[in-house]
Short mmCIF file of C-alpha atoms and ligand atoms in Angstrom, two decimals:
data_model
loop_
_atom_site.label_atom_id
_atom_site.label_comp_id
_atom_site.label_asym_id
_atom_site.label_seq_id
_atom_site.Cartn_x
_atom_site.Cartn_y
_atom_site.Cartn_z
CA MET A 1 81.44 16.96 -160.50
CA LYS A 2 77.75 17.05 -161.20
CA VAL A 3 75.79 17.81 -157.95
CA LEU A 4 72.02 17.95 -157.18
CA VAL A 5 71.49 20.83 -154.67
CA LEU A 6 68.23 20.41 -152.68
CA ASN A 7 66.70 23.11 -150.49
CA CYS A 8 63.72 21.43 -148.83
CA GLY A 9 61.14 23.71 -147.09
CA SER A 10 57.94 22.67 -145.33
CA SER A 11 55.86 22.55 -148.51
CA SER A 12 58.51 23.16 -151.25
CA VAL A 13 61.61 21.70 -152.75
CA LYS A 14 64.01 24.04 -154.59
CA TYR A 15 66.61 22.30 -156.65
CA GLN A 16 69.48 23.07 -158.98
CA PHE A 17 71.56 20.49 -160.81
CA ILE A 18 75.11 21.99 -161.00
CA ASP A 19 78.37 21.16 -162.92
CA THR A 20 80.85 22.42 -160.34
CA ASP A 21 83.78 22.23 -162.91
CA LYS A 22 82.03 24.79 -165.20
CA LYS A 23 80.22 26.53 -162.21
CA LEU A 24 77.07 26.13 -164.23
CA ALA A 25 73.56 25.24 -163.29
CA LEU A 26 72.40 22.69 -165.97
CA ALA A 27 68.91 22.74 -164.70
CA LYS A 28 66.96 24.36 -161.80
CA GLY A 29 63.34 24.36 -160.46
CA LEU A 30 60.85 24.32 -157.79
CA VAL A 31 58.33 21.84 -156.39
CA ASP A 32 55.62 23.83 -154.80
CA ARG A 33 52.51 23.20 -152.63
CA ILE A 34 53.76 19.66 -151.57
CA GLY A 35 51.01 17.88 -149.63
CA MET A 36 48.38 20.45 -150.91
CA ALA A 37 45.94 20.64 -153.81
CA GLY A 38 47.60 22.21 -156.87
CA ALA A 39 51.12 20.92 -156.26
CA VAL A 40 53.28 21.75 -159.17
CA LEU A 41 56.87 21.29 -160.46
CA SER A 42 58.35 24.15 -162.43
CA HIS A 43 61.62 23.10 -164.29
CA GLN A 44 64.02 25.16 -166.31
CA ARG A 45 66.99 23.91 -168.41
CA TYR A 46 70.19 25.91 -168.99
CA ASP A 47 69.14 26.53 -172.56
CA GLY A 48 65.84 28.17 -171.53
CA ASP A 49 63.57 25.11 -172.16
CA GLN A 50 60.88 25.23 -169.52
CA ILE A 51 58.10 22.94 -168.25
CA LYS A 52 55.40 22.83 -165.57
CA ILE A 53 54.16 19.52 -164.32
CA SER A 54 51.19 19.25 -161.91
CA GLY A 55 50.51 16.13 -159.89
CA GLU A 56 49.62 14.58 -156.54
CA ILE A 57 52.82 15.40 -154.71
CA LEU A 58 52.08 14.12 -151.25
CA ASP A 59 55.50 14.39 -149.57
CA HIS A 60 59.21 15.24 -150.02
CA GLN A 61 59.98 11.74 -151.29
CA ILE A 62 57.53 12.03 -154.14
CA ALA A 63 58.75 15.60 -154.93
CA ILE A 64 62.30 14.49 -155.30
CA GLU A 65 61.08 11.45 -157.42
CA TYR A 66 59.51 14.03 -159.70
CA VAL A 67 62.68 16.10 -159.79
CA LEU A 68 64.66 12.98 -160.81
CA ALA A 69 62.09 12.13 -163.48
CA VAL A 70 62.31 15.60 -164.99
CA LEU A 71 66.21 15.50 -164.83
CA LEU A 72 66.09 12.16 -166.72
CA SER A 73 63.31 13.04 -169.15
CA LYS A 74 64.16 12.75 -172.84
CA ASN A 75 62.69 16.16 -173.82
CA HIS A 76 63.43 18.37 -170.87
CA GLY A 77 66.19 16.57 -168.95
CA VAL A 78 69.86 16.90 -168.77
CA ILE A 79 71.07 13.26 -167.74
CA ASP A 80 70.62 9.81 -169.14
CA ASP A 81 71.22 7.89 -165.95
CA LYS A 82 70.66 8.38 -162.20
CA LYS A 83 74.35 7.72 -161.80
CA ASP A 84 75.11 10.98 -163.47
CA ILE A 85 74.16 12.51 -160.11
CA GLU A 86 77.54 12.19 -158.43
CA ALA A 87 76.64 13.82 -155.16
CA VAL A 88 73.70 15.56 -153.40
CA GLY A 89 74.13 18.74 -151.45
CA HIS A 90 71.42 19.80 -148.95
CA ARG A 91 70.86 23.17 -147.51
CA VAL A 92 70.24 22.73 -143.74
CA VAL A 93 69.15 25.71 -141.80
CA HIS A 94 70.51 25.13 -138.25
CA GLY A 95 73.73 23.33 -137.43
CA GLY A 96 73.59 24.46 -133.87
CA GLU A 97 77.08 24.31 -132.14
CA THR A 98 77.64 20.86 -133.57
CA PHE A 99 78.45 21.81 -137.20
CA SER A 100 80.95 24.54 -138.07
CA GLY A 101 81.32 23.38 -141.59
CA SER A 102 79.71 21.16 -144.23
CA VAL A 103 79.64 17.48 -143.52
CA LEU A 104 79.17 14.17 -145.39
CA ILE A 105 75.81 12.83 -144.12
CA THR A 106 75.94 9.67 -142.08
CA ASP A 107 73.50 8.22 -139.61
CA GLU A 108 75.29 10.02 -136.78
CA VAL A 109 74.95 13.23 -138.68
CA ILE A 110 71.19 12.61 -139.03
CA LYS A 111 70.89 11.95 -135.35
CA ALA A 112 72.71 15.17 -134.58
CA LEU A 113 70.38 17.13 -136.88
CA GLN A 114 67.46 15.51 -135.10
CA ASP A 115 68.92 16.68 -131.80
CA ASN A 116 69.05 20.24 -133.28
CA ILE A 117 65.40 20.28 -134.30
CA GLU A 118 64.34 22.19 -131.08
CA LEU A 119 66.64 25.04 -132.34
CA ALA A 120 64.78 25.34 -135.66
CA PRO A 121 61.45 23.55 -135.44
CA LEU A 122 60.14 25.05 -138.65
CA HIS A 123 63.23 24.49 -140.85
CA ASN A 124 65.22 21.49 -139.74
CA PRO A 125 62.53 18.80 -140.03
CA PRO A 126 61.74 19.32 -143.75
CA ASN A 127 65.60 19.60 -144.38
CA ILE A 128 65.97 16.09 -142.65
CA LYS A 129 62.98 14.67 -144.61
CA GLY A 130 64.70 15.78 -147.75
CA ILE A 131 67.96 14.09 -146.80
CA GLN A 132 66.20 10.82 -145.98
CA ALA A 133 64.12 10.88 -149.10
CA ALA A 134 67.07 11.61 -151.35
CA THR A 135 69.13 8.86 -149.53
CA ARG A 136 66.33 6.31 -150.34
CA ILE A 137 65.89 7.38 -153.83
CA LEU A 138 69.66 7.66 -154.69
CA PRO A 139 71.19 4.85 -152.53
CA GLY A 140 74.98 4.93 -152.55
CA THR A 141 75.18 8.59 -153.81
CA PRO A 142 77.07 10.70 -151.27
CA GLN A 143 75.00 13.33 -149.50
CA VAL A 144 76.31 16.45 -147.89
CA GLY A 145 74.78 18.94 -145.44
CA VAL A 146 75.67 22.54 -145.82
CA PHE A 147 74.46 24.70 -142.89
CA ASP A 148 73.21 28.27 -142.94
CA THR A 149 74.87 28.81 -139.50
CA ALA A 150 78.33 27.49 -140.37
CA PHE A 151 79.84 30.64 -141.66
CA HIS A 152 78.97 32.45 -138.53
CA SER A 153 80.35 29.72 -136.28
CA HIS A 154 83.64 31.51 -135.61
CA MET A 155 81.96 34.69 -134.00
CA PRO A 156 83.67 35.54 -130.75
CA PRO A 157 81.70 34.89 -127.45
CA LYS A 158 81.22 38.73 -127.11
CA ALA A 159 79.13 38.64 -130.29
CA TYR A 160 77.31 35.36 -129.76
CA LEU A 161 76.41 35.45 -126.00
CA TYR A 162 73.24 37.12 -124.76
CA GLY A 163 73.11 39.14 -121.54
CA ILE A 164 71.06 36.32 -119.75
CA PRO A 165 72.26 33.95 -117.01
CA TYR A 166 75.22 31.93 -118.41
CA GLU A 167 73.66 28.69 -117.20
CA LEU A 168 70.89 29.08 -119.73
CA TYR A 169 73.40 29.13 -122.46
CA ARG A 170 75.07 25.93 -121.02
CA LYS A 171 71.74 24.25 -120.51
CA TYR A 172 69.82 25.16 -123.62
CA LYS A 173 72.55 26.52 -125.96
CA ILE A 174 70.71 29.77 -126.07
CA ARG A 175 73.08 31.93 -127.96
CA ARG A 176 73.34 33.84 -131.24
CA TYR A 177 74.00 31.58 -134.37
CA GLY A 178 73.14 33.70 -137.37
CA PHE A 179 71.68 32.50 -140.69
CA HIS A 180 72.11 33.05 -144.47
CA GLY A 181 75.81 32.03 -144.04
CA THR A 182 76.25 30.65 -147.56
CA SER A 183 74.94 33.91 -148.97
CA HIS A 184 77.13 36.13 -146.88
CA LEU A 185 80.09 33.98 -147.68
CA TYR A 186 79.44 33.92 -151.43
CA VAL A 187 78.80 37.73 -151.79
CA SER A 188 81.82 38.66 -149.60
CA LYS A 189 84.13 36.48 -151.48
CA ARG A 190 82.77 37.87 -154.77
CA ALA A 191 83.35 41.46 -153.58
CA ALA A 192 86.99 40.57 -152.88
CA GLU A 193 87.33 39.10 -156.34
CA LEU A 194 85.76 42.22 -157.88
CA MET A 195 88.10 44.45 -156.01
CA GLY A 196 91.01 42.41 -157.08
CA ARG A 197 92.10 42.11 -153.50
CA LYS A 198 92.77 39.24 -151.02
CA TYR A 199 89.69 38.16 -149.06
CA GLU A 200 91.83 37.72 -146.03
CA GLU A 201 92.70 41.41 -145.91
CA LEU A 202 89.32 43.03 -146.40
CA LYS A 203 86.64 44.27 -144.08
CA ILE A 204 83.28 43.62 -145.64
CA ILE A 205 79.66 44.42 -144.56
CA THR A 206 77.18 42.13 -146.34
CA ALA A 207 73.40 42.78 -146.38
CA HIS A 208 71.23 39.89 -147.52
CA LEU A 209 67.78 41.44 -147.96
CA GLY A 210 65.08 39.01 -149.02
CA ASN A 211 61.81 37.95 -147.28
CA GLY A 212 64.28 37.14 -144.46
CA CYS A 213 66.99 39.74 -143.95
CA SER A 214 70.33 39.74 -142.21
CA MET A 215 73.74 41.55 -142.24
CA ALA A 216 77.29 40.23 -141.51
CA ALA A 217 80.51 41.83 -140.54
CA VAL A 218 83.10 39.79 -142.44
CA ASP A 219 86.54 40.67 -141.00
CA ARG A 220 89.31 39.16 -143.20
CA GLY A 221 87.21 36.32 -144.22
CA VAL A 222 85.60 35.53 -140.88
CA SER A 223 82.07 36.47 -139.91
CA VAL A 224 82.62 38.17 -136.63
CA ASP A 225 79.12 39.30 -136.13
CA THR A 226 75.72 39.05 -137.76
CA THR A 227 72.20 40.41 -137.09
CA MET A 228 70.18 37.25 -136.82
CA GLY A 229 70.52 35.41 -133.53
CA PHE A 230 69.15 32.31 -131.76
CA THR A 231 66.45 32.25 -134.50
CA PRO A 232 66.09 34.22 -137.69
CA LEU A 233 63.89 36.64 -135.97
CA GLU A 234 66.53 38.97 -134.57
CA GLY A 235 68.08 42.00 -136.25
CA LEU A 236 66.71 43.76 -139.23
CA LEU A 237 63.04 44.43 -140.03
CA MET A 238 61.78 41.82 -142.49
CA GLY A 239 58.77 40.96 -144.58
CA THR A 240 56.87 39.57 -141.66
CA ARG A 241 59.23 39.36 -138.83
CA SER A 242 59.87 42.01 -136.23
CA GLY A 243 63.61 41.93 -135.80
CA ASP A 244 65.12 43.60 -132.81
CA LEU A 245 62.71 44.32 -130.11
CA ASP A 246 62.71 45.14 -126.37
CA PRO A 247 61.96 41.62 -125.00
CA GLN A 248 59.69 43.19 -122.43
CA VAL A 249 57.25 44.22 -125.20
CA ILE A 250 56.56 40.57 -125.97
CA LEU A 251 55.70 39.82 -122.24
CA TYR A 252 53.63 42.90 -122.07
CA ILE A 253 51.58 42.09 -125.13
CA MET A 254 51.19 38.51 -124.08
CA GLY A 255 49.67 39.81 -120.87
CA LYS A 256 47.47 42.45 -122.39
CA GLU A 257 46.11 40.30 -125.26
CA GLY A 258 46.21 37.02 -123.47
CA LEU A 259 48.47 35.36 -126.08
CA SER A 260 49.82 31.82 -125.78
CA LEU A 261 53.37 31.10 -126.51
CA ASN A 262 52.51 29.95 -130.05
CA GLU A 263 50.31 32.94 -130.69
CA ALA A 264 53.05 35.21 -129.66
CA ALA A 265 55.45 33.46 -131.86
CA THR A 266 53.08 33.81 -134.85
CA MET A 267 52.62 37.54 -134.12
CA LEU A 268 56.34 38.13 -134.21
CA ASN A 269 57.24 35.87 -137.18
CA LYS A 270 54.17 36.22 -139.38
CA HIS A 271 52.28 39.49 -138.64
CA SER A 272 55.14 41.86 -137.82
CA GLY A 273 57.81 43.57 -139.99
CA LEU A 274 56.75 45.28 -143.26
CA ILE A 275 53.29 43.71 -143.20
CA GLY A 276 52.73 44.55 -139.48
CA ILE A 277 53.67 48.20 -139.83
CA SER A 278 52.22 48.96 -143.27
CA GLY A 279 49.09 46.82 -142.87
CA GLU A 280 49.42 46.51 -146.66
CA SER A 281 52.02 43.89 -147.70
CA SER A 282 55.12 42.08 -146.68
CA ASP A 283 56.38 42.47 -150.34
CA MET A 284 58.99 45.34 -150.82
CA ARG A 285 57.56 46.04 -154.38
CA GLU A 286 54.15 46.60 -153.00
CA ILE A 287 55.53 48.74 -150.12
CA LEU A 288 57.39 50.95 -152.69
CA ALA A 289 54.30 51.35 -154.77
CA ALA A 290 52.31 52.35 -151.80
CA VAL A 291 55.02 54.84 -150.70
CA LYS A 292 54.55 56.42 -154.17
CA ASP A 293 50.91 56.71 -153.42
CA GLN A 294 51.67 58.60 -150.23
CA HIS A 295 50.59 55.70 -147.96
CA GLN A 296 51.96 56.86 -144.53
CA ARG A 297 52.23 53.49 -142.94
CA ALA A 298 53.96 52.06 -145.91
CA LYS A 299 56.49 54.98 -145.60
CA HIS A 300 56.98 54.09 -141.91
CA ALA A 301 57.75 50.51 -142.99
CA PHE A 302 60.21 51.51 -145.65
CA ASP A 303 61.95 54.00 -143.35
CA ILE A 304 62.28 51.60 -140.47
CA PHE A 305 63.63 48.90 -142.95
CA CYS A 306 66.34 51.16 -144.27
CA TYR A 307 67.15 52.86 -140.88
CA ARG A 308 67.96 49.59 -139.22
CA ILE A 309 70.28 48.53 -142.14
CA LYS A 310 72.01 51.86 -141.87
CA LYS A 311 72.42 51.55 -138.12
CA TYR A 312 74.09 48.14 -138.51
CA VAL A 313 76.47 49.44 -141.20
CA GLY A 314 77.67 51.91 -138.58
CA ALA A 315 77.81 49.37 -135.92
CA TYR A 316 79.73 46.81 -137.94
CA ALA A 317 82.23 49.41 -139.26
CA ALA A 318 82.89 50.14 -135.46
CA ALA A 319 83.08 46.48 -134.61
CA MET A 320 85.74 45.78 -137.39
CA GLY A 321 87.52 49.16 -136.95
CA GLY A 322 86.80 50.15 -140.50
CA VAL A 323 85.17 48.92 -143.71
CA ASP A 324 86.33 48.36 -147.28
CA ALA A 325 83.26 47.20 -148.97
CA LEU A 326 79.49 47.20 -148.46
CA VAL A 327 77.46 44.55 -150.42
CA PHE A 328 73.71 44.45 -151.12
CA THR A 329 72.10 41.07 -152.14
CA GLY A 330 68.80 39.11 -151.88
CA GLY A 331 65.63 39.90 -153.71
CA ILE A 332 65.40 43.40 -152.18
CA GLY A 333 69.09 44.21 -152.03
CA GLU A 334 69.60 43.18 -155.60
CA ASN A 335 66.46 44.90 -157.05
CA SER A 336 65.56 47.92 -155.03
CA TYR A 337 67.64 50.97 -155.93
CA GLU A 338 65.38 52.89 -153.50
CA VAL A 339 66.59 50.74 -150.43
CA ARG A 340 70.14 50.96 -151.45
CA GLU A 341 69.95 54.75 -151.88
CA GLU A 342 68.33 55.31 -148.70
CA VAL A 343 70.68 53.17 -146.68
CA CYS A 344 73.67 54.99 -148.18
CA ARG A 345 72.26 58.49 -147.76
CA ASP A 346 74.46 60.82 -145.84
CA MET A 347 77.14 58.18 -145.24
CA GLU A 348 79.80 60.22 -146.91
CA PHE A 349 81.33 60.88 -143.43
CA MET A 350 82.48 57.30 -143.36
CA GLY A 351 83.68 57.09 -146.97
CA ILE A 352 80.46 55.68 -148.59
CA HIS A 353 79.62 57.70 -151.86
CA LEU A 354 76.92 56.07 -153.81
CA ASP A 355 76.79 56.82 -157.63
CA GLN A 356 73.08 57.46 -158.25
CA LEU A 357 73.27 56.45 -161.97
CA ARG A 358 75.11 53.15 -161.33
CA ASN A 359 72.76 52.32 -158.62
CA GLN A 360 69.67 53.01 -160.76
CA ASN A 361 71.28 51.12 -163.74
CA LYS A 362 71.66 48.01 -161.40
CA GLU A 363 75.40 47.86 -162.03
CA GLU A 364 77.61 45.59 -159.93
CA LEU A 365 79.83 48.43 -158.54
CA ILE A 366 77.39 51.15 -157.49
CA SER A 367 79.75 53.48 -155.57
CA SER A 368 81.50 56.45 -157.15
CA ASP A 369 85.13 56.03 -158.20
CA SER A 370 86.20 58.26 -155.44
CA SER A 371 84.33 56.32 -152.79
CA LYS A 372 86.76 54.90 -150.10
CA VAL A 373 84.22 52.25 -149.26
CA LYS A 374 83.30 50.20 -152.45
CA VAL A 375 79.50 49.50 -152.55
CA PHE A 376 78.29 46.47 -154.60
CA ARG A 377 75.11 44.95 -155.79
CA ILE A 378 75.84 41.26 -156.22
CA PRO A 379 73.27 38.60 -156.91
CA THR A 380 73.67 35.80 -154.38
CA ASN A 381 74.28 32.15 -155.43
CA GLU A 382 73.76 29.96 -152.36
CA GLU A 383 73.27 26.87 -154.51
CA LEU A 384 76.70 27.26 -156.07
CA VAL A 385 78.34 27.38 -152.68
CA ILE A 386 76.44 24.35 -151.62
CA ALA A 387 77.48 22.46 -154.79
CA MET A 388 81.12 23.52 -154.51
CA ASP A 389 81.32 22.52 -150.79
CA THR A 390 79.67 19.24 -151.63
CA ALA A 391 82.07 18.59 -154.44
CA GLU A 392 85.08 19.35 -152.20
CA ILE A 393 83.88 17.17 -149.35
CA VAL A 394 83.00 14.24 -151.52
CA SER A 395 86.36 14.51 -153.37
CA SER A 396 88.35 14.66 -150.18
CA SER A 397 86.50 11.68 -148.70
CA ASN A 398 87.21 9.42 -151.64
P1 ADP B 1 63.60 34.68 -150.01
O1 ADP B 1 64.21 35.32 -148.89
O2 ADP B 1 62.35 34.00 -149.83
O3 ADP B 1 64.56 33.95 -150.86
P2 ADP B 1 63.84 36.84 -152.08
O4 ADP B 1 65.36 36.92 -151.89
O5 ADP B 1 63.44 36.34 -153.36
O6 ADP B 1 63.23 35.97 -151.06
O7 ADP B 1 63.33 38.23 -151.84
C1 ADP B 1 61.99 38.54 -151.74
C2 ADP B 1 61.87 39.95 -151.69
O8 ADP B 1 62.46 40.71 -152.71
C3 ADP B 1 60.41 40.53 -151.61
O9 ADP B 1 60.19 41.45 -150.61
C4 ADP B 1 60.16 41.15 -152.96
O10 ADP B 1 59.31 42.29 -152.85
C5 ADP B 1 61.66 41.76 -153.10
N1 ADP B 1 61.79 42.11 -154.62
C6 ADP B 1 61.80 41.34 -155.65
N2 ADP B 1 61.94 42.03 -156.81
C7 ADP B 1 62.05 43.31 -156.41
C8 ADP B 1 62.07 44.53 -157.10
N3 ADP B 1 62.12 44.61 -158.39
N4 ADP B 1 62.12 45.70 -156.38
C9 ADP B 1 61.81 45.66 -155.09
N5 ADP B 1 61.94 44.47 -154.38
C10 ADP B 1 61.83 43.42 -154.93
#
């Protein structure tokens, strides 16, 4: 099946047009700066052909119309007719407790997504806009929602409940949900494939390290714990987000600095993490360069970043009663040998032996042959998971 995968952010639309039979992206691209000056679509075809188109791209509907036009274009496109798009798969960030798996989009589903907006005020509204725009532009083409939270929806209550009054969970659904689910699912399954073992018999720890970072404990195919929580703010240190914090710290700062709720949220989500500690950058490449130049605060940022990951490796091995594989993915996980090396340092006691050369050479298996725990560097492919899920749901609903 040929599936258009859309990932709609507040001012961007990422897309891939995927042939699910061949597991191949025929085309991919990004519409950036939607609603701003200098909006641009960057498109790339499977054969390397590339094009950039600038225009007045005022909203998500126009952005998706541009995507359709370039997919249909004689010189740069890959289809002759709109009908060649057999289904559309949408990345949706928050499925709340309503969605534990991917769904065919209907009016009721859109209503349920709207009901979940409060849980993800930054992410779900553009996701919904994208679904509505694609439905208008491609009427009759089935649309499927694939949720970042779904893979974590089988966590046990001991992992998802917070230690706050239970009525607040009942009243406001305040609990841990977890995110990056499609990525954790993809790389954990891929690790099992690479090990030539059954997914259902392995204990795998996955670390998705990008601008947002999270880890998951995948126990025999089920995510039993993950570091992000009610929102994508909990857990690891990230580019601009604080991760784990004593909640009293927030109240204390709000009092001292006279911050409003919104200002406190901005401080924690935008001005913390790598950028907050280093004062230099939220980008790991720049942090690494600053560390080489002996920048003390960048060194703190790097150390805290790696230390938190290491602590969760220990925690998740304990939670699962063992670990067979550790997987690094995401922009940092895939590209920074320094981070992988630091996380795995002195972990031989639990059977993790990194092979320095394999790690620096960016191989897929980066542990030594004698390592009891296999360590992998696996490029994530969330779009492929979304396309495969979409094809499966559409085929089974026909
Ligand atoms: P997103 O979460 O937005 O999808 P990515 O997965 O692309 O982000 O990850 C972005 C992060 O990856 C940035 O911190 C960037 O510095 C880091 N990164 C990309 N390439 C490298 C590299 N070669 N070395 C270290 N970090 C890198």
